Short mmCIF file of C-alpha atoms in Angstrom, two decimals:
data_model
loop_
_atom_site.label_atom_id
_atom_site.label_comp_id
_atom_site.label_asym_id
_atom_site.label_seq_id
_atom_site.Cartn_x
_atom_site.Cartn_y
_atom_site.Cartn_z
CA MET Z 8 36.84 -19.11 28.96
CA ASP Z 9 39.53 -16.99 27.37
CA THR Z 10 39.37 -18.00 23.71
CA THR Z 11 40.35 -16.13 20.60
CA THR Z 12 39.12 -18.39 17.79
CA TYR Z 13 36.19 -20.67 17.14
CA GLY Z 14 38.62 -23.61 17.13
CA ASP Z 15 39.51 -22.79 20.75
CA TRP Z 16 35.81 -22.79 21.61
CA ILE Z 17 35.28 -26.14 19.90
CA ARG Z 18 38.25 -27.67 21.77
CA ALA Z 19 36.89 -26.34 25.08
CA PHE Z 20 33.47 -27.78 24.25
CA ASP Z 21 35.07 -31.14 23.42
CA GLU Z 22 37.03 -31.08 26.71
CA THR Z 23 33.78 -30.83 28.68
CA ARG Z 24 32.10 -33.63 26.69
CA PRO Z 25 32.70 -36.25 29.45
CA GLU Z 26 30.86 -34.04 31.94
CA ARG Z 27 27.89 -33.67 29.58
CA LEU Z 28 27.85 -37.42 28.87
CA ALA Z 29 27.86 -38.16 32.61
CA ARG Z 30 24.79 -35.93 33.01
CA LEU Z 31 23.07 -37.80 30.19
CA GLU Z 32 23.86 -41.14 31.84
CA ARG Z 33 22.35 -39.93 35.13
CA GLY Z 34 19.22 -39.06 33.19
CA ASP Z 35 16.70 -36.30 33.53
CA PRO Z 36 15.12 -35.35 36.86
CA ASP Z 37 12.07 -37.29 38.03
CA TRP Z 38 9.66 -35.07 36.10
CA PRO Z 39 6.51 -37.14 36.85
CA ALA Z 40 6.98 -36.25 40.54
CA GLY Z 41 5.70 -32.80 39.56
CA VAL Z 42 6.81 -29.30 40.36
CA PRO Z 43 4.26 -26.84 41.75
CA PRO Z 44 4.59 -23.76 39.52
CA ASN Z 45 4.96 -20.28 40.94
CA PRO Z 46 2.99 -18.05 38.51
CA ALA Z 47 5.76 -15.47 38.05
CA ILE Z 48 8.44 -18.10 37.51
CA ARG Z 49 6.15 -20.13 35.23
CA ARG Z 50 5.65 -17.10 32.92
CA GLY Z 51 9.39 -16.47 32.73
CA VAL Z 52 10.26 -20.12 32.11
CA ARG Z 53 7.61 -20.39 29.38
CA ARG Z 54 9.04 -17.35 27.58
CA PHE Z 55 12.61 -18.54 27.98
CA GLN Z 56 11.72 -22.06 26.79
CA VAL Z 57 10.11 -20.87 23.56
CA GLY Z 58 13.14 -18.68 22.88
CA GLU Z 59 15.54 -21.59 23.35
CA ASP Z 60 13.42 -23.83 21.14
CA GLY Z 61 12.77 -21.49 18.25
CA TYR Z 62 16.32 -20.55 17.39
CA GLY Z 63 18.60 -22.50 15.13
CA ALA Z 64 18.02 -22.88 11.42
CA GLU Z 65 18.84 -19.29 10.48
CA PRO Z 66 22.15 -18.98 12.36
CA ILE Z 67 23.30 -22.39 11.11
CA THR Z 68 22.52 -21.43 7.50
CA THR Z 69 24.26 -18.07 7.95
CA ALA Z 70 27.30 -19.67 9.59
CA GLU Z 71 27.63 -22.26 6.84
CA ALA Z 72 27.36 -19.55 4.17
CA ALA Z 73 30.21 -17.63 5.83
CA GLY Z 74 32.63 -20.30 4.67
CA ASP Z 75 34.39 -20.72 8.04
CA THR Z 76 34.05 -24.41 8.97
CA GLU Z 77 35.10 -23.86 12.60
CA TYR Z 78 32.54 -21.10 13.00
CA ALA Z 79 29.81 -23.25 11.44
CA SER Z 80 30.74 -26.18 13.71
CA ALA Z 81 30.68 -23.96 16.80
CA VAL Z 82 27.25 -22.58 15.84
CA ARG Z 83 25.85 -26.10 15.31
CA MET Z 84 27.14 -27.13 18.77
CA PHE Z 85 25.64 -24.02 20.35
CA VAL Z 86 22.25 -24.57 18.71
CA ALA Z 87 22.19 -28.23 19.81
CA GLU Z 88 22.90 -27.16 23.39
CA GLU Z 89 20.12 -24.56 23.27
CA ARG Z 90 17.65 -27.11 21.91
CA ASN Z 91 18.51 -29.44 24.78
CA HIS Z 92 17.82 -26.59 27.22
CA ALA Z 93 14.44 -26.09 25.54
CA ARG Z 94 13.67 -29.80 25.88
CA LEU Z 95 14.49 -29.77 29.61
CA LEU Z 96 12.47 -26.60 30.22
CA ALA Z 97 9.48 -28.12 28.38
CA LEU Z 98 9.68 -31.17 30.67
CA LEU Z 99 9.85 -28.89 33.73
CA LEU Z 100 6.79 -26.98 32.57
CA ALA Z 101 4.88 -30.17 31.80
CA SER Z 102 5.67 -31.55 35.26
CA GLY Z 103 3.75 -28.60 36.71
CA GLY Z 104 0.89 -28.92 34.22
CA THR Z 105 1.96 -25.85 32.26
CA PRO Z 106 1.94 -25.99 28.44
CA VAL Z 107 4.79 -24.52 26.41
CA MET Z 108 4.17 -21.41 24.30
CA ALA Z 109 3.91 -21.89 20.54
CA SER Z 110 5.62 -18.55 19.86
CA HIS Z 111 6.22 -15.08 21.26
CA TRP Z 112 5.99 -11.71 19.54
CA SER Z 113 9.72 -11.07 20.09
CA ASP Z 114 10.56 -14.11 17.93
CA HIS Z 115 9.60 -12.12 14.84
CA PHE Z 116 12.54 -9.71 15.05
CA PRO Z 117 15.71 -10.34 13.01
CA ARG Z 118 18.57 -11.92 14.90
CA CYS Z 119 22.31 -11.56 14.53
CA PRO Z 120 24.08 -14.93 14.80
CA GLY Z 121 26.81 -13.44 16.97
CA ARG Z 122 29.57 -12.88 14.46
CA PRO Z 123 31.16 -9.43 14.82
CA ASP Z 124 31.11 -8.75 11.07
CA THR Z 125 27.41 -9.65 10.67
CA THR Z 126 24.82 -6.89 10.51
CA VAL Z 127 21.10 -7.07 10.97
CA GLY Z 128 18.99 -5.63 8.19
CA PRO Z 129 16.08 -3.22 8.57
CA VAL Z 130 13.14 -4.35 10.65
#
């Protein structure tokens, strides 16, 4: 996607809305059928799932404080998409009898919400 403003990103996201809605109508995979977990993949998916799930409030607050409504809207859309990924990964893990992680040590580092003019303070 070759975009130059957050408004372009929002329009592109809106253009793909029918595709996302079609996936929702089809529903989630048949999770109760189960997925036998490969130990190496299970570890990676667990770590990725907790990262997708634990991110959101801080970048939304930061984006809203920046005063750019398009930026704040784009961040809210991004966070909602990441939370849906976390939900799907949690269902995948549960189908193989693997619990999700409550947290990971790397979640305690400051994050930059992705805006070029934003800096991360001292650790």
